[in-house]
PDB file of C-alpha atoms in Angstrom:
ATOM      1  CA  MET N   5       0.000   0.000   0.000  1.00  0.00           C
ATOM      2  CA  TYR N   6       1.060   3.569  -0.596  1.00  0.00           C
ATOM      3  CA  TYR N   7       0.562   6.750   1.376  1.00  0.00           C
ATOM      4  CA  LYS N   8       0.901  10.016  -0.536  1.00  0.00           C
ATOM      5  CA  ASN N   9       1.904  13.180   1.276  1.00  0.00           C
ATOM      6  CA  LYS N  10       2.674  16.150  -0.980  1.00  0.00           C
ATOM      7  CA  ASN N  11       5.516  14.878  -3.197  1.00  0.00           C
ATOM      8  CA  ILE N  12       6.242  11.808  -1.058  1.00  0.00           C
ATOM      9  CA  LYS N  13       4.979   8.351  -2.011  1.00  0.00           C
ATOM     10  CA  LEU N  14       5.567   6.139   1.024  1.00  0.00           C
ATOM     11  CA  TYR N  15       5.168   2.381   0.803  1.00  0.00           C
ATOM     12  CA  TYR N  16       3.861   0.565   3.866  1.00  0.00           C
ATOM     13  CA  GLU N  17       2.376  -2.775   4.829  1.00  0.00           C
ATOM     14  CA  LYS N  18      -0.266  -3.572   7.415  1.00  0.00           C
ATOM     15  CA  TYR N  19      -0.449  -6.791   9.429  1.00  0.00           C
ATOM     16  CA  GLY N  20      -2.956  -8.056  11.965  1.00  0.00           C
ATOM     17  CA  ASN N  21      -6.574  -7.053  12.426  1.00  0.00           C
ATOM     18  CA  LYS N  22      -7.117  -6.716  16.164  1.00  0.00           C
ATOM     19  CA  GLY N  23      -5.621  -5.054  19.196  1.00  0.00           C
ATOM     20  CA  GLU N  24      -3.575  -1.909  19.637  1.00  0.00           C
ATOM     21  CA  VAL N  25      -1.649  -0.257  16.818  1.00  0.00           C
ATOM     22  CA  ILE N  26       2.134  -0.636  16.507  1.00  0.00           C
ATOM     23  CA  LEU N  27       4.206   1.427  14.083  1.00  0.00           C
ATOM     24  CA  ILE N  28       7.608  -0.052  13.240  1.00  0.00           C
ATOM     25  CA  LEU N  29      10.188   2.466  11.997  1.00  0.00           C
ATOM     26  CA  PRO N  30      13.282   0.685  10.606  1.00  0.00           C
ATOM     27  CA  GLY N  31      16.839   1.982  10.483  1.00  0.00           C
ATOM     28  CA  TRP N  32      18.330   3.965   7.620  1.00  0.00           C
ATOM     29  CA  GLY N  33      18.701   1.812   4.528  1.00  0.00           C
ATOM     30  CA  ASP N  34      16.778  -1.065   6.066  1.00  0.00           C
ATOM     31  CA  THR N  35      13.423  -2.070   4.682  1.00  0.00           C
ATOM     32  CA  ARG N  36      10.384  -3.580   6.350  1.00  0.00           C
ATOM     33  CA  LYS N  37      11.723  -7.109   5.675  1.00  0.00           C
ATOM     34  CA  THR N  38      14.367  -6.920   8.413  1.00  0.00           C
ATOM     35  CA  PHE N  39      11.560  -6.994  10.981  1.00  0.00           C
ATOM     36  CA  ASP N  40       9.834 -10.152   9.733  1.00  0.00           C
ATOM     37  CA  PHE N  41      10.503 -12.074  12.964  1.00  0.00           C
ATOM     38  CA  LEU N  42       9.011  -9.381  15.203  1.00  0.00           C
ATOM     39  CA  VAL N  43       6.066  -8.818  12.887  1.00  0.00           C
ATOM     40  CA  SER N  44       5.197 -12.515  12.661  1.00  0.00           C
ATOM     41  CA  ASN N  45       5.137 -12.803  16.448  1.00  0.00           C
ATOM     42  CA  LEU N  46       3.287  -9.567  17.195  1.00  0.00           C
ATOM     43  CA  GLU N  47       0.678  -9.522  14.434  1.00  0.00           C
ATOM     44  CA  LYS N  48      -1.460 -12.082  16.279  1.00  0.00           C
ATOM     45  CA  ASP N  49      -2.329  -9.530  18.961  1.00  0.00           C
ATOM     46  CA  TYR N  50      -1.624  -6.145  17.355  1.00  0.00           C
ATOM     47  CA  ILE N  51      -2.280  -4.146  14.210  1.00  0.00           C
ATOM     48  CA  ILE N  52       1.132  -3.395  12.737  1.00  0.00           C
ATOM     49  CA  TYR N  53       2.219  -0.766  10.218  1.00  0.00           C
ATOM     50  CA  ILE N  54       5.759  -0.990   8.835  1.00  0.00           C
ATOM     51  CA  PHE N  55       7.392   1.240   6.232  1.00  0.00           C
ATOM     52  CA  ASP N  56       9.988   1.699   3.527  1.00  0.00           C
ATOM     53  CA  TYR N  57      11.564   5.151   3.779  1.00  0.00           C
ATOM     54  CA  PRO N  58      11.786   7.384   0.686  1.00  0.00           C
ATOM     55  CA  GLY N  59      14.527   6.033  -1.566  1.00  0.00           C
ATOM     56  CA  PHE N  60      14.493   2.517  -0.080  1.00  0.00           C
ATOM     57  CA  GLY N  61      12.445  -0.584  -0.802  1.00  0.00           C
ATOM     58  CA  LYS N  62       9.335   0.399  -2.747  1.00  0.00           C
ATOM     59  CA  SER N  63       9.257   4.054  -1.687  1.00  0.00           C
ATOM     60  CA  THR N  64      10.479   6.654  -4.158  1.00  0.00           C
ATOM     61  CA  PHE N  65      12.662   9.613  -3.243  1.00  0.00           C
ATOM     62  CA  PRO N  66      11.361  13.137  -3.980  1.00  0.00           C
ATOM     63  CA  GLU N  67      13.169  15.724  -6.096  1.00  0.00           C
ATOM     64  CA  ASN N  68      13.970  17.887  -3.070  1.00  0.00           C
ATOM     65  CA  ASP N  69      16.306  17.202  -0.149  1.00  0.00           C
ATOM     66  CA  LEU N  70      14.807  16.185   3.205  1.00  0.00           C
ATOM     67  CA  THR N  71      15.632  16.887   6.838  1.00  0.00           C
ATOM     68  CA  ILE N  72      14.836  14.752   9.865  1.00  0.00           C
ATOM     69  CA  TYR N  73      12.034  17.219  10.609  1.00  0.00           C
ATOM     70  CA  ASP N  74      10.507  16.425   7.213  1.00  0.00           C
ATOM     71  CA  TYR N  75      10.534  12.703   8.022  1.00  0.00           C
ATOM     72  CA  ALA N  76       8.871  13.322  11.381  1.00  0.00           C
ATOM     73  CA  LYS N  77       6.187  15.456   9.726  1.00  0.00           C
ATOM     74  CA  ILE N  78       5.471  12.750   7.139  1.00  0.00           C
ATOM     75  CA  PHE N  79       4.814  10.176   9.851  1.00  0.00           C
ATOM     76  CA  TYR N  80       2.902  12.627  12.004  1.00  0.00           C
ATOM     77  CA  ASN N  81       0.610  13.306   9.032  1.00  0.00           C
ATOM     78  CA  PHE N  82       0.265   9.569   8.355  1.00  0.00           C
ATOM     79  CA  ILE N  83      -0.831   8.895  11.940  1.00  0.00           C
ATOM     80  CA  GLN N  84      -3.290  11.791  11.908  1.00  0.00           C
ATOM     81  CA  GLU N  85      -4.816  10.949   8.522  1.00  0.00           C
ATOM     82  CA  LYS N  86      -5.170   7.252   9.402  1.00  0.00           C
ATOM     83  CA  ASN N  87      -6.660   8.269  12.763  1.00  0.00           C
ATOM     84  CA  LEU N  88      -4.319   5.960  14.666  1.00  0.00           C
ATOM     85  CA  GLN N  89      -5.103   6.609  18.318  1.00  0.00           C
ATOM     86  CA  ASN N  90      -2.382   6.327  20.949  1.00  0.00           C
ATOM     87  CA  PRO N  91      -0.081   4.053  18.903  1.00  0.00           C
ATOM     88  CA  ILE N  92       2.932   2.107  20.142  1.00  0.00           C
ATOM     89  CA  ILE N  93       6.163   2.841  18.284  1.00  0.00           C
ATOM     90  CA  ILE N  94       9.056   0.409  17.798  1.00  0.00           C
ATOM     91  CA  ALA N  95      12.029   2.114  16.158  1.00  0.00           C
ATOM     92  CA  HIS N  96      15.548   1.075  15.235  1.00  0.00           C
ATOM     93  CA  SER N  97      18.495   3.444  14.735  1.00  0.00           C
ATOM     94  CA  PHE N  98      17.355   6.168  12.285  1.00  0.00           C
ATOM     95  CA  GLY N  99      13.753   5.367  13.166  1.00  0.00           C
ATOM     96  CA  GLY N 100      14.604   6.499  16.680  1.00  0.00           C
ATOM     97  CA  ARG N 101      15.329  10.002  15.372  1.00  0.00           C
ATOM     98  CA  ILE N 102      11.825  10.199  13.943  1.00  0.00           C
ATOM     99  CA  SER N 103      10.297   8.849  17.160  1.00  0.00           C
ATOM    100  CA  ILE N 104      12.149  11.381  19.318  1.00  0.00           C
ATOM    101  CA  LEU N 105      10.668  14.249  17.296  1.00  0.00           C
ATOM    102  CA  LEU N 106       7.178  12.733  17.176  1.00  0.00           C
ATOM    103  CA  SER N 107       7.110  12.594  20.966  1.00  0.00           C
ATOM    104  CA  SER N 108       8.951  15.830  21.771  1.00  0.00           C
ATOM    105  CA  ILE N 109       8.146  18.397  19.067  1.00  0.00           C
ATOM    106  CA  HIS N 110       4.832  17.074  17.768  1.00  0.00           C
ATOM    107  CA  LYS N 111       3.647  15.981  21.221  1.00  0.00           C
ATOM    108  CA  LEU N 112       2.022  12.960  19.607  1.00  0.00           C
ATOM    109  CA  ASN N 113      -0.001  10.870  22.003  1.00  0.00           C
ATOM    110  CA  ILE N 114       2.121   7.703  21.965  1.00  0.00           C
ATOM    111  CA  LYS N 115       1.192   4.926  24.382  1.00  0.00           C
ATOM    112  CA  LYS N 116       4.683   3.421  24.578  1.00  0.00           C
ATOM    113  CA  MET N 117       7.908   3.854  22.670  1.00  0.00           C
ATOM    114  CA  ILE N 118      10.622   1.243  22.124  1.00  0.00           C
ATOM    115  CA  LEU N 119      13.947   2.564  20.801  1.00  0.00           C
ATOM    116  CA  ILE N 120      16.413  -0.083  19.625  1.00  0.00           C
ATOM    117  CA  ASP N 121      20.023   1.118  19.238  1.00  0.00           C
ATOM    118  CA  SER N 122      18.580   4.537  18.523  1.00  0.00           C
ATOM    119  CA  ALA N 123      20.364   7.319  16.680  1.00  0.00           C
ATOM    120  CA  GLY N 124      19.872  10.937  17.678  1.00  0.00           C
ATOM    121  CA  ILE N 125      22.914  11.923  19.710  1.00  0.00           C
ATOM    122  CA  LYS N 126      25.638  13.433  17.547  1.00  0.00           C
ATOM    123  CA  PRO N 127      29.093  12.143  18.544  1.00  0.00           C
ATOM    124  CA  LYS N 128      31.649  14.674  19.710  1.00  0.00           C
ATOM    125  CA  LYS N 129      34.194  15.597  17.078  1.00  0.00           C
ATOM    126  CA  THR N 130      37.558  14.171  18.080  1.00  0.00           C
ATOM    127  CA  ILE N 131      40.886  15.632  16.952  1.00  0.00           C
ATOM    128  CA  VAL N 132      41.378  12.646  14.632  1.00  0.00           C
ATOM    129  CA  LYS N 133      37.948  13.189  13.045  1.00  0.00           C
ATOM    130  CA  TRP N 134      38.579  16.931  12.693  1.00  0.00           C
ATOM    131  CA  LEU N 135      41.903  16.275  10.979  1.00  0.00           C
ATOM    132  CA  LYS N 136      40.293  13.720   8.665  1.00  0.00           C
ATOM    133  CA  GLN N 137      37.541  16.152   7.659  1.00  0.00           C
ATOM    134  CA  SER N 138      40.073  18.934   7.087  1.00  0.00           C
ATOM    135  CA  LEU N 139      42.162  16.654   4.894  1.00  0.00           C
ATOM    136  CA  TYR N 140      39.082  15.614   2.924  1.00  0.00           C
ATOM    137  CA  LYS N 141      38.082  19.230   2.296  1.00  0.00           C
ATOM    138  CA  GLY N 142      41.586  20.080   1.160  1.00  0.00           C
ATOM    139  CA  LEU N 143      41.814  17.123  -1.206  1.00  0.00           C
ATOM    140  CA  LYS N 144      38.336  17.865  -2.531  1.00  0.00           C
ATOM    141  CA  ARG N 145      39.474  21.304  -3.705  1.00  0.00           C
ATOM    142  CA  LEU N 146      42.183  19.682  -5.819  1.00  0.00           C
ATOM    143  CA  ARG N 147      39.584  18.350  -8.227  1.00  0.00           C
ATOM    144  CA  TYR N 148      39.315  21.815  -9.752  1.00  0.00           C
ATOM    145  CA  LEU N 149      42.965  21.549 -10.799  1.00  0.00           C
ATOM    146  CA  LEU N 150      42.478  18.198 -12.507  1.00  0.00           C
ATOM    147  CA  PRO N 151      41.325  17.585 -16.070  1.00  0.00           C
ATOM    148  CA  LYS N 152      37.551  17.145 -16.255  1.00  0.00           C
ATOM    149  CA  LYS N 153      37.893  13.543 -17.443  1.00  0.00           C
ATOM    150  CA  TRP N 154      39.593  12.649 -14.133  1.00  0.00           C
ATOM    151  CA  ASN N 155      37.089  14.404 -11.879  1.00  0.00           C
ATOM    152  CA  GLU N 156      34.556  11.581 -11.561  1.00  0.00           C
ATOM    153  CA  ASN N 157      37.139   8.925 -10.729  1.00  0.00           C
ATOM    154  CA  TYR N 158      38.864  11.256  -8.272  1.00  0.00           C
ATOM    155  CA  GLN N 159      35.583  11.972  -6.500  1.00  0.00           C
ATOM    156  CA  ARG N 160      34.852   8.251  -6.225  1.00  0.00           C
ATOM    157  CA  TRP N 161      38.312   7.680  -4.769  1.00  0.00           C
ATOM    158  CA  LEU N 162      37.744  10.395  -2.148  1.00  0.00           C
ATOM    159  CA  LEU N 163      34.413   8.876  -1.141  1.00  0.00           C
ATOM    160  CA  SER N 164      35.957   5.412  -0.807  1.00  0.00           C
ATOM    161  CA  LYS N 165      38.662   6.749   1.514  1.00  0.00           C
ATOM    162  CA  PHE N 166      36.737   9.225   3.642  1.00  0.00           C
ATOM    163  CA  SER N 167      33.040   8.304   3.731  1.00  0.00           C
ATOM    164  CA  SER N 168      31.023   5.538   5.386  1.00  0.00           C
ATOM    165  CA  ALA N 169      29.698   2.483   3.555  1.00  0.00           C
ATOM    166  CA  ASP N 170      26.129   3.781   4.057  1.00  0.00           C
ATOM    167  CA  TYR N 171      27.020   7.060   2.375  1.00  0.00           C
ATOM    168  CA  GLN N 172      28.833   5.417  -0.529  1.00  0.00           C
ATOM    169  CA  ALA N 173      25.861   3.135  -1.216  1.00  0.00           C
ATOM    170  CA  LEU N 174      23.444   6.035  -1.629  1.00  0.00           C
ATOM    171  CA  ASP N 175      22.047   7.425  -4.821  1.00  0.00           C
ATOM    172  CA  PRO N 176      23.881  10.783  -5.232  1.00  0.00           C
ATOM    173  CA  LYS N 177      20.610  12.713  -5.002  1.00  0.00           C
ATOM    174  CA  MET N 178      20.089  11.303  -1.491  1.00  0.00           C
ATOM    175  CA  MET N 179      23.505  12.327  -0.171  1.00  0.00           C
ATOM    176  CA  PRO N 180      22.498  15.860   0.922  1.00  0.00           C
ATOM    177  CA  THR N 181      19.581  14.368   2.869  1.00  0.00           C
ATOM    178  CA  PHE N 182      21.904  11.907   4.597  1.00  0.00           C
ATOM    179  CA  ARG N 183      24.206  14.786   5.586  1.00  0.00           C
ATOM    180  CA  ASN N 184      21.234  16.783   6.880  1.00  0.00           C
ATOM    181  CA  ILE N 185      20.193  13.879   9.093  1.00  0.00           C
ATOM    182  CA  VAL N 186      23.536  12.846  10.608  1.00  0.00           C
ATOM    183  CA  ASN N 187      24.525  16.449  11.341  1.00  0.00           C
ATOM    184  CA  GLU N 188      21.388  17.072  13.427  1.00  0.00           C
ATOM    185  CA  ASN N 189      21.828  16.581  17.167  1.00  0.00           C
ATOM    186  CA  LEU N 190      18.536  15.697  18.874  1.00  0.00           C
ATOM    187  CA  LYS N 191      19.913  15.454  22.420  1.00  0.00           C
ATOM    188  CA  ASP N 192      18.123  18.617  23.597  1.00  0.00           C
ATOM    189  CA  TYR N 193      14.749  17.131  22.628  1.00  0.00           C
ATOM    190  CA  LEU N 194      15.107  14.082  24.873  1.00  0.00           C
ATOM    191  CA  LYS N 195      14.074  15.937  28.020  1.00  0.00           C
ATOM    192  CA  ASP N 196      10.767  16.867  26.350  1.00  0.00           C
ATOM    193  CA  ILE N 197       9.731  13.236  25.801  1.00  0.00           C
ATOM    194  CA  GLU N 198       6.858  12.298  28.079  1.00  0.00           C
ATOM    195  CA  THR N 199       6.162   8.896  26.533  1.00  0.00           C
ATOM    196  CA  GLU N 200       7.054   5.804  28.554  1.00  0.00           C
ATOM    197  CA  THR N 201      10.165   4.599  26.737  1.00  0.00           C
ATOM    198  CA  LEU N 202      12.074   1.323  26.618  1.00  0.00           C
ATOM    199  CA  LEU N 203      15.649   1.497  25.335  1.00  0.00           C
ATOM    200  CA  ILE N 204      17.124  -1.759  23.997  1.00  0.00           C
ATOM    201  CA  TRP N 205      20.833  -1.671  23.204  1.00  0.00           C
ATOM    202  CA  GLY N 206      23.490  -4.017  21.918  1.00  0.00           C
ATOM    203  CA  GLU N 207      26.451  -3.854  24.303  1.00  0.00           C
ATOM    204  CA  MET N 208      28.878  -4.095  21.367  1.00  0.00           C
ATOM    205  CA  ASP N 209      27.176  -1.457  19.205  1.00  0.00           C
ATOM    206  CA  SER N 210      29.792   0.687  17.449  1.00  0.00           C
ATOM    207  CA  ASP N 211      27.373   2.666  15.242  1.00  0.00           C
ATOM    208  CA  THR N 212      25.323   4.146  18.072  1.00  0.00           C
ATOM    209  CA  PRO N 213      27.408   3.149  21.103  1.00  0.00           C
ATOM    210  CA  LEU N 214      25.946   2.006  24.405  1.00  0.00           C
ATOM    211  CA  LYS N 215      26.963   5.319  26.000  1.00  0.00           C
ATOM    212  CA  ASP N 216      24.267   6.959  23.822  1.00  0.00           C
ATOM    213  CA  GLY N 217      21.675   4.647  25.335  1.00  0.00           C
ATOM    214  CA  ILE N 218      22.878   5.510  28.830  1.00  0.00           C
ATOM    215  CA  LYS N 219      22.586   9.233  28.008  1.00  0.00           C
ATOM    216  CA  MET N 220      19.079   8.742  26.652  1.00  0.00           C
ATOM    217  CA  GLU N 221      17.998   6.904  29.768  1.00  0.00           C
ATOM    218  CA  LYS N 222      19.216   9.841  31.879  1.00  0.00           C
ATOM    219  CA  GLU N 223      17.516  12.478  29.696  1.00  0.00           C
ATOM    220  CA  ILE N 224      14.165  10.751  29.057  1.00  0.00           C
ATOM    221  CA  THR N 225      12.188  11.007  32.285  1.00  0.00           C
ATOM    222  CA  ASN N 226      10.114   7.830  32.092  1.00  0.00           C
ATOM    223  CA  SER N 227      12.580   5.382  30.535  1.00  0.00           C
ATOM    224  CA  GLY N 228      14.558   2.229  31.173  1.00  0.00           C
ATOM    225  CA  LEU N 229      17.523   0.629  29.438  1.00  0.00           C
ATOM    226  CA  VAL N 230      17.971  -3.075  28.634  1.00  0.00           C
ATOM    227  CA  LYS N 231      21.428  -4.127  27.455  1.00  0.00           C
ATOM    228  CA  VAL N 232      21.730  -7.029  25.033  1.00  0.00           C
ATOM    229  CA  GLN N 233      24.873  -9.076  25.538  1.00  0.00           C
ATOM    230  CA  HIS N 234      27.008 -10.216  22.594  1.00  0.00           C
ATOM    231  CA  ALA N 235      25.032  -7.958  20.249  1.00  0.00           C
ATOM    232  CA  THR N 236      25.956  -5.023  18.022  1.00  0.00           C
ATOM    233  CA  HIS N 237      23.842  -2.383  16.263  1.00  0.00           C
ATOM    234  CA  TYR N 238      21.397  -5.044  15.077  1.00  0.00           C
ATOM    235  CA  CYS N 239      20.592  -6.694  18.387  1.00  0.00           C
ATOM    236  CA  TYR N 240      17.013  -7.447  17.268  1.00  0.00           C
ATOM    237  CA  LEU N 241      18.464  -9.654  14.497  1.00  0.00           C
ATOM    238  CA  GLU N 242      21.317 -11.147  16.525  1.00  0.00           C
ATOM    239  CA  GLN N 243      19.288 -11.927  19.663  1.00  0.00           C
ATOM    240  CA  PRO N 244      15.725 -11.985  18.268  1.00  0.00           C
ATOM    241  CA  ILE N 245      14.054 -14.158  20.914  1.00  0.00           C
ATOM    242  CA  PHE N 246      15.499 -12.190  23.829  1.00  0.00           C
ATOM    243  CA  VAL N 247      14.564  -8.845  22.252  1.00  0.00           C
ATOM    244  CA  LEU N 248      11.041 -10.104  21.510  1.00  0.00           C
ATOM    245  CA  GLN N 249      10.595 -11.290  25.100  1.00  0.00           C
ATOM    246  CA  VAL N 250      11.738  -7.914  26.436  1.00  0.00           C
ATOM    247  CA  ILE N 251       9.315  -6.116  24.129  1.00  0.00           C
ATOM    248  CA  MET N 252       6.413  -8.391  25.070  1.00  0.00           C
ATOM    249  CA  TYR N 253       7.110  -7.879  28.769  1.00  0.00           C
ATOM    250  CA  PHE N 254       7.180  -4.097  28.271  1.00  0.00           C
ATOM    251  CA  LEU N 255       3.878  -4.268  26.413  1.00  0.00           C
ATOM    252  CA  ASN N 256       2.423  -6.156  29.390  1.00  0.00           C
ATOM    253  CA  GLU N 257       2.042  -9.455  27.598  1.00  0.00           C
ATOM    254  CA  LYS N 258       1.862 -12.313  30.119  1.00  0.00           C
ATOM    255  CA  LYS N 259       2.453 -15.101  27.670  1.00  0.00           C
ATOM    256  CA  ARG N 260       5.909 -16.216  26.580  1.00  0.00           C
ATOM    257  CA  ILE N 261       7.112 -17.667  23.311  1.00  0.00           C
TER     258      ILE N 261
END
């Protein structure tokens, strides 16, 4: 199914036909398929909506660049237009950014929020990172001194040496949006979250390190942190049964799988 909002055509799927509503917001670059295990176990008792973000899966990317505030507005509009009352939100990584803004800025009435290895806190710039960025900017200027026929290959070489795998994999028209998102620090919004929040974190996460989860637990008034041993940024895939049990307990399910 598709939801159209201005120039956005967002693909989503709906599972289940009874119970409370759960929205699942995947991480950046992930599609709805990475949550198949959770969906198959929760759809018996909940109505689930899960999405492909613009530019991924079956959702197309608009002509204009987006900010994280645009993403939050898209989902806020979706919830309002579908008249989804007091939904539960389960969000991984990038999806956590959207959830933070839905609860803090939009003051959406969310029953419970589950953030898994959530993004949102911008890491401090170390001296090594500052030097690397300065070197990249300097080398980037050299392309104007090169023959035009070498420019494209030189730019590709720079990206391979200085940018992340996620960034390199993007369609070039999505790169400004990616930069907009990762450069936005949402830490100051955490204190405005009133939703009861469960934080689930892989202890070995190097993308959004455990220290971010500890900071979020301190800033979000009504929150608790569960650490997942021997798990990285994708703890819900690496320890699926444990993560599911934690979620079901948080949602006040008495039964066990």
